[in-house]
Short mmCIF file of C-alpha atoms and ligand atoms in Angstrom, two decimals:
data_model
loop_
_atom_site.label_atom_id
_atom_site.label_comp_id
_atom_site.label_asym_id
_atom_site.label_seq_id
_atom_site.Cartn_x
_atom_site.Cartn_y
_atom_site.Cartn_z
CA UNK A 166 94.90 74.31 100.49
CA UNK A 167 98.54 74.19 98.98
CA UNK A 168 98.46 74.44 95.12
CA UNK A 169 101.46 72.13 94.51
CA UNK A 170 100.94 69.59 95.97
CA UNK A 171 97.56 68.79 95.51
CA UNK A 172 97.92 69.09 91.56
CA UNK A 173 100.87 66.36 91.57
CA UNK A 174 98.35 64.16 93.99
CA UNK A 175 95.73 64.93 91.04
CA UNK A 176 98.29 63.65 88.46
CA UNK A 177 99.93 61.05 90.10
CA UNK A 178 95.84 59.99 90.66
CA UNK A 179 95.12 59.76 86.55
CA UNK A 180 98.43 58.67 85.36
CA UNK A 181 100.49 56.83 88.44
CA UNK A 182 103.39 58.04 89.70
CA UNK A 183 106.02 57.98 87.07
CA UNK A 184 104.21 60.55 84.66
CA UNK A 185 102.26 61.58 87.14
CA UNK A 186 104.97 63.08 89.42
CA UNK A 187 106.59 64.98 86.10
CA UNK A 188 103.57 66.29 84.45
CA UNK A 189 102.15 68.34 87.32
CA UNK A 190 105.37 70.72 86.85
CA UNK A 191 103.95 71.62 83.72
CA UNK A 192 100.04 72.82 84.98
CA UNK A 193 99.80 76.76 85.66
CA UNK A 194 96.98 78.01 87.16
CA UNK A 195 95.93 81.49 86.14
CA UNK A 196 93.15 83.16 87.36
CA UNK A 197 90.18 80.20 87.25
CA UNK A 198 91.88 79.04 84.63
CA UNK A 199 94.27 75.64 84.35
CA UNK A 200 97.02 75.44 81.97
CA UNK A 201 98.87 72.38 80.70
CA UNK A 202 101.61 72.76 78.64
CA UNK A 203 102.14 69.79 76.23
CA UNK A 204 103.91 67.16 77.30
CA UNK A 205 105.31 65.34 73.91
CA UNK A 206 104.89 61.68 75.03
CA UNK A 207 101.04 62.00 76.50
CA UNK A 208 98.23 62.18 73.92
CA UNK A 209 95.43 64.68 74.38
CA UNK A 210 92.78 61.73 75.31
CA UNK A 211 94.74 61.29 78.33
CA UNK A 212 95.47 64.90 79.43
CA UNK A 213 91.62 65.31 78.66
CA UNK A 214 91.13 62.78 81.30
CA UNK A 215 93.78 65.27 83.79
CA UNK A 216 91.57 68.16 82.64
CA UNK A 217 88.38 66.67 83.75
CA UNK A 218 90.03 65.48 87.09
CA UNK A 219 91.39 69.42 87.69
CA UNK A 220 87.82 70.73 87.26
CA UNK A 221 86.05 68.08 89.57
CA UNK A 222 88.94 68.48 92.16
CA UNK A 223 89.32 71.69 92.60
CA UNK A 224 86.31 74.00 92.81
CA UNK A 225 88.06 77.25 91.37
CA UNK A 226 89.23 75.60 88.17
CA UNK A 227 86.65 76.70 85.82
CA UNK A 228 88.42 75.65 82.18
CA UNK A 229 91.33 73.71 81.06
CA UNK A 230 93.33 74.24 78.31
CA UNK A 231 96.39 72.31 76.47
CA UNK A 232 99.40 74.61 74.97
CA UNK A 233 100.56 72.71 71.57
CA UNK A 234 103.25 74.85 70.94
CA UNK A 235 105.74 76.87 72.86
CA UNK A 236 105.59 80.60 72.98
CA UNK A 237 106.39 81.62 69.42
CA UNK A 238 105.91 84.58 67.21
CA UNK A 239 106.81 88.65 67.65
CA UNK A 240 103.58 88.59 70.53
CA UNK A 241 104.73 86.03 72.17
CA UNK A 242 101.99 83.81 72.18
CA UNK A 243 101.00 79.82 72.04
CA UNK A 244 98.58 77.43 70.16
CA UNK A 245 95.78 75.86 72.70
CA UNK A 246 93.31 73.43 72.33
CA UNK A 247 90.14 73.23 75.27
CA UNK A 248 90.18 70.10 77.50
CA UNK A 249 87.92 70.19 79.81
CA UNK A 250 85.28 72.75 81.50
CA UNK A 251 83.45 76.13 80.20
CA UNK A 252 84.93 76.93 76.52
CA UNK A 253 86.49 80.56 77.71
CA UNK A 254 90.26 81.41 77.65
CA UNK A 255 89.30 84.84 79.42
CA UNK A 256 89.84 85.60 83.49
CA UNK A 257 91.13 87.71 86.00
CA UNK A 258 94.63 86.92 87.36
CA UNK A 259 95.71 88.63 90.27
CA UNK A 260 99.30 89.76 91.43
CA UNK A 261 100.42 91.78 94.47
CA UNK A 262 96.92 92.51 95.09
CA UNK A 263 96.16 93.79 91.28
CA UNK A 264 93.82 92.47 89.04
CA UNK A 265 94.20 91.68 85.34
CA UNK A 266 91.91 91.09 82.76
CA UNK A 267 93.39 88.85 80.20
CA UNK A 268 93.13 86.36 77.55
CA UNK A 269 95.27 83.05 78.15
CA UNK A 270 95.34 82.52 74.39
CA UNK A 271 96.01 86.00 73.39
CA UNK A 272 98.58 87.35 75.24
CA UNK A 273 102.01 86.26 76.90
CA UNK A 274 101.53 85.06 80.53
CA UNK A 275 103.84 83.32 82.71
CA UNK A 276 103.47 83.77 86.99
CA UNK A 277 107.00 82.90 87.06
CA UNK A 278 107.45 86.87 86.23
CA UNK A 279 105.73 87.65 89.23
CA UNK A 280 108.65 88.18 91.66
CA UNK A 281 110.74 90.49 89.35
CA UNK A 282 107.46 92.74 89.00
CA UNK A 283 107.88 93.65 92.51
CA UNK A 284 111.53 93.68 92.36
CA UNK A 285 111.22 96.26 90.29
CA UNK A 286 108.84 98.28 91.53
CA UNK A 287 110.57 98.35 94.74
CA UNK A 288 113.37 100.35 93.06
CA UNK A 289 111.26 103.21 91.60
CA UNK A 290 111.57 106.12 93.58
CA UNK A 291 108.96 109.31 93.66
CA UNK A 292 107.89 110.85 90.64
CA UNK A 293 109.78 108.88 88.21
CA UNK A 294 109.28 108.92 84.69
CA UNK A 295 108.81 105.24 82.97
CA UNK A 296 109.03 103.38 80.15
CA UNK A 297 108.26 99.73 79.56
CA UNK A 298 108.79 98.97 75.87
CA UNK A 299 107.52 95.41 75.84
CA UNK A 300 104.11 95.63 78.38
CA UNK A 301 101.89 93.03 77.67
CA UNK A 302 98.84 93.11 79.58
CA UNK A 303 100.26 95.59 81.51
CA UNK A 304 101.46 93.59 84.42
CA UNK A 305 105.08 95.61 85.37
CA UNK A 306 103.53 99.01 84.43
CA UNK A 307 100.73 98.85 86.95
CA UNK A 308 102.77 97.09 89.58
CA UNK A 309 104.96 99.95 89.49
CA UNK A 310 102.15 102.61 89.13
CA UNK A 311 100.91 100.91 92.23
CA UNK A 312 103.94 100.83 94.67
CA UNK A 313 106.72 102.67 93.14
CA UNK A 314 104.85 106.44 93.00
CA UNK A 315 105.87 107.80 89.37
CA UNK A 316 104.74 110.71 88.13
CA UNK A 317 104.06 109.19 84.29
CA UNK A 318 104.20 105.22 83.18
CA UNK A 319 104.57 104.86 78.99
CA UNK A 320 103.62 101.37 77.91
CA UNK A 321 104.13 100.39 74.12
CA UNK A 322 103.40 96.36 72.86
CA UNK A 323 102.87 95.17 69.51
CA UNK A 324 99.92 92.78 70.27
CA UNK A 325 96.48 94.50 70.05
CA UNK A 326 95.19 92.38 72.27
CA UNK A 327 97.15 92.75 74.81
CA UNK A 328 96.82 96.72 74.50
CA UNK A 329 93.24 96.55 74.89
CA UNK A 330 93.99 94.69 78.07
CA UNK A 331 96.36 96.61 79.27
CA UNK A 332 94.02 99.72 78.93
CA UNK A 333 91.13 98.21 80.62
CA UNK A 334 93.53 97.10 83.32
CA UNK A 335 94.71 100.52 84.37
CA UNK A 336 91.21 101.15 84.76
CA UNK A 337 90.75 98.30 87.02
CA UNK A 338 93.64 98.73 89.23
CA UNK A 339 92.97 102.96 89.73
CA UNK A 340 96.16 103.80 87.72
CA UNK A 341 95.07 105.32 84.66
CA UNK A 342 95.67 108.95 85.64
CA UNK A 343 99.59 107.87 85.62
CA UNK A 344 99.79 105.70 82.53
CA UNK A 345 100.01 106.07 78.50
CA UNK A 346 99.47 102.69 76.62
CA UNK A 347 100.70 103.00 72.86
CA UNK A 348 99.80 100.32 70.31
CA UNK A 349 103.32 99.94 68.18
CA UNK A 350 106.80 98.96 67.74
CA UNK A 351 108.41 99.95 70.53
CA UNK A 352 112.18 99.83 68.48
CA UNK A 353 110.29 102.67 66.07
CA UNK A 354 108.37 104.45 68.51
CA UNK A 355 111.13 104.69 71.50
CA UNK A 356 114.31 106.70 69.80
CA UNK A 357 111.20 108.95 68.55
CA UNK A 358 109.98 110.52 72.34
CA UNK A 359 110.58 113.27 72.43
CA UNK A 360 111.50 113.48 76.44
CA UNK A 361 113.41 111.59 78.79
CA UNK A 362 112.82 108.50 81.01
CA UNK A 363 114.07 107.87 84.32
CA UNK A 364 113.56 104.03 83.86
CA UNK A 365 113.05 101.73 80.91
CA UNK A 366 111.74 98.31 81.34
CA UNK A 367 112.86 95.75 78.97
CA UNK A 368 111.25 92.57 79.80
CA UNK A 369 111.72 90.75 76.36
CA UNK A 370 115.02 88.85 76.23
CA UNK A 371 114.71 88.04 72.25
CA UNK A 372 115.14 91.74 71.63
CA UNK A 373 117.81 92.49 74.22
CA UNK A 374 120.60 94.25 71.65
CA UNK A 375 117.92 96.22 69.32
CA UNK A 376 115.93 97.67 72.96
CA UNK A 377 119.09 98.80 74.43
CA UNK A 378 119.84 100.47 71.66
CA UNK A 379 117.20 102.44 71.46
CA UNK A 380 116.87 103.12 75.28
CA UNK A 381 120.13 104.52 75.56
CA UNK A 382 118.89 107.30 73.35
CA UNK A 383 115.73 108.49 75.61
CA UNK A 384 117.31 107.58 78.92
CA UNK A 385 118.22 110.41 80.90
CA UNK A 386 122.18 110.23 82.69
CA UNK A 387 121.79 108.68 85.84
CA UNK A 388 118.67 106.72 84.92
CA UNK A 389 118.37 103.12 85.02
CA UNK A 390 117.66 100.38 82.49
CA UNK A 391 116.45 96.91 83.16
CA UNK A 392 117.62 94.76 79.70
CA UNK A 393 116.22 90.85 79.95
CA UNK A 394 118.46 88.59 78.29
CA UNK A 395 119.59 84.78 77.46
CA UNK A 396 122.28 83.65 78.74
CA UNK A 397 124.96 80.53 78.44
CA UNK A 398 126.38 79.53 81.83
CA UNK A 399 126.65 76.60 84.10
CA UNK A 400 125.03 77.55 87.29
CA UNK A 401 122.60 81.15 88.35
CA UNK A 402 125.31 82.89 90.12
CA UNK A 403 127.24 82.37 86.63
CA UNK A 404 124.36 83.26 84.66
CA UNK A 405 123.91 87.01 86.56
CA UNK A 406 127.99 87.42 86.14
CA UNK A 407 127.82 86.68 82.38
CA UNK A 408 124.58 88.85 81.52
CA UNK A 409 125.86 91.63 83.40
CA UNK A 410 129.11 91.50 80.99
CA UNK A 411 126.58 91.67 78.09
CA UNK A 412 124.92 94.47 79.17
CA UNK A 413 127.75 96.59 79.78
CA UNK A 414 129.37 95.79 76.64
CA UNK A 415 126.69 96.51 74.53
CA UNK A 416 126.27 99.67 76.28
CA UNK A 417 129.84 101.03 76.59
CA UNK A 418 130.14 100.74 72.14
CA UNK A 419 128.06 104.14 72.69
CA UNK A 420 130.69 105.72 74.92
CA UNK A 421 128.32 105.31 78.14
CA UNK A 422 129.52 104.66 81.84
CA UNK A 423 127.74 101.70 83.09
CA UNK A 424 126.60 100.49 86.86
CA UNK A 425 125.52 97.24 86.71
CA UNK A 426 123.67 97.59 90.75
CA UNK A 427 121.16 94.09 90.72
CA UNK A 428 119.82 91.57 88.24
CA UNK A 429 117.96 88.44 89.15
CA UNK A 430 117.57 85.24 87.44
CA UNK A 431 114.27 84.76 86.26
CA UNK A 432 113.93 81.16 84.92
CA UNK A 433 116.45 78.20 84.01
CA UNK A 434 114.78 78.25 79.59
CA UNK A 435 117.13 74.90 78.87
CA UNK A 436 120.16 72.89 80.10
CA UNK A 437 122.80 75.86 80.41
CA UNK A 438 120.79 78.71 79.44
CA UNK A 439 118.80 81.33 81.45
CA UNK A 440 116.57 83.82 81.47
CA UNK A 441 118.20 87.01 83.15
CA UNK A 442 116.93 90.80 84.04
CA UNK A 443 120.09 93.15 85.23
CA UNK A 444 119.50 96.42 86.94
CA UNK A 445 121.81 98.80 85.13
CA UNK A 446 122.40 102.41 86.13
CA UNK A 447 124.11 104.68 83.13
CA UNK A 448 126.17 107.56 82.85
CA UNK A 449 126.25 109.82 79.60
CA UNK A 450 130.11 111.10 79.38
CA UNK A 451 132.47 109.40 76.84
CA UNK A 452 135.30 108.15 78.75
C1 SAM B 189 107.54 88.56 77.32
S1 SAM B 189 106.15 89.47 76.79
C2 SAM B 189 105.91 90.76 77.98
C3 SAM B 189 105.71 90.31 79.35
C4 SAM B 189 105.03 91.30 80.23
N1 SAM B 189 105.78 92.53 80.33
C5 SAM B 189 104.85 90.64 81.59
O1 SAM B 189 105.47 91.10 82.55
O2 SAM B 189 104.09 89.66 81.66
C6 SAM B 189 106.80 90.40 75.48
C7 SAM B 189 105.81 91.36 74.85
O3 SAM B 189 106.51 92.12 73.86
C8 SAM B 189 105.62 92.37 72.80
N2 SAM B 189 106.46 92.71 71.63
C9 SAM B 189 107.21 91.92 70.85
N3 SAM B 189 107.92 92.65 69.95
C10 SAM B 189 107.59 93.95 70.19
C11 SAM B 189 107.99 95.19 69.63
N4 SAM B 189 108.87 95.23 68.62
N5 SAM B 189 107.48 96.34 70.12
C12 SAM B 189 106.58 96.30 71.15
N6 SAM B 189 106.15 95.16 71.72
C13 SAM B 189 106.65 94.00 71.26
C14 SAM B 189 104.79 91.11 72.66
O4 SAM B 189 103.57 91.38 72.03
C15 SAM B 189 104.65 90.69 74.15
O5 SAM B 189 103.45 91.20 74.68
#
């Protein structure tokens, strides 16, 4: 059965076409859970009526949920309401054959991440040393764990939530042995470790400047960074151009060689503006 599809035939069923064909775009499905987020000109009687629909339609939607609000806030979370089905916002969500525990409600989610997980991972070479200042529920750290081979993986998020997660999903994907989760700031903790990285992840784009800043300090020369950013531009090829710009310049102001080698586009976030990652390799003489 093709996921797509068959929600925007569910739609299209409770509200006709018109809304019907736009509002499916905004279900996700994580785990065997259904999430809708908000559209501003449907009220919440009618998207209760969608919810109900999901659950009797599709056997492996246990509980629907509405997101009020976009993701706001240092943990990067959103406001729900329950619509429809069992009253839990907890599941397992699986990606490249791991499994996470999580908590729709609690921590940052978003499937769209999925490719660039993997894009990643592919890069790390043997016995690599890690860090991933913004981890969430762990989803980059153990992808990485699991099919890039490094010797050590250090995870720091501010959400306590999603640290618990993340811990119990090391566990549950056989990577613990590997992996350090620390429960901080990761712009106070990072410039304080006290050894070098091979790779630092970066995936939160409101942060960009203040993260590489502090990663350029505990990377070791020849490492590689992998800023996420917002950027202005008119089309995706633009978008990669203008991010990798970014990068470097912020970068070079410390007197570091930069190698901008990949980057992918990881979203379209309004008219003009995207979400970018760059893969960016850096070299530690003054020029
Ligand atoms: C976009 S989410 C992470 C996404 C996650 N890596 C993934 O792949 O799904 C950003 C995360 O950064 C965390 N965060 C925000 N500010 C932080 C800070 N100063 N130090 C550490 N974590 C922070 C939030 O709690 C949130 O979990």
């Amino acid at each position: 059965m093709s996921g797509r599809p068959l929600l925007r035939r569910i739609a299209e069923k409770v509200l006709g076409s018109n809304y019907g064909g736009s509002i499916w775009k905004r279900i996700e499905i994580i785990g065997d859970i259904a999430v809708i987020r908000k559209p501003f000109n449907l009220s919440e009687e009618v998207l209760r009526v969608i919810g109900e629909e999901l659950i009797s339609s599709l056997h492996y939607i246990k509980s629907v949920w509405l997101a009020v609000t976009p993701v706001q806030g240092i943990e990067r979370t959103r406001s729900y309401i329950h619509l429809a089905g069992e009253k839990r916002s907890e599941t397992i969500y699986k990606e490249h054959r791991c499994v996470f525990k999580l908590d729709v409600t609690k921590v940052y989610i978003s499937p769209v991440l999925g490719y660039d997980h993997m894009r990643v991972a592919k890069q790390v070479k043997e016995n690599e040393r890690i860090l991933n200042m913004f981890a969430g529920f762990g989803p980059y750290s153990i992808i990485v764990s699991k099919y890039g081979k490094p010797s050590y993986v250090l995870s720091i998020d501010i959400n306590e939530s999603a640290v618990r997660y993340a811990r119990e999903n090391i566990e549950l994907n056989k990577v613990a042995s590997l992996n350090e989760i620390i429960h901080g700031d990761a712009l106070v903790l990072t410039p304080s470790l006290q050894s070098e990285f091979d790779r630092v992840l970066m995936p939160l784009p409101d942060l960009f400047e203040k993260a590489v800043e502090a990663s350029v300090l505990i990377v070791r020369n020849g490492g590689t960074l992998h800023p996420h950013l917002f950027v202005e531009a008119r089309n995706k090829r633009e978008a990669l151009a203008r991010a990798a710009e970014s990068v470097k310049r912020v970068i070079e102001k410390f007197g570091i060689y930069t190698t901008v080698v990949g980057g992918h586009v990881i979203r379209g976030v309004a008219p003009r503006k995207y979400h970018v990652t760059v893969d960016v390799v850096i070299g530690k003489k003054s020029r």
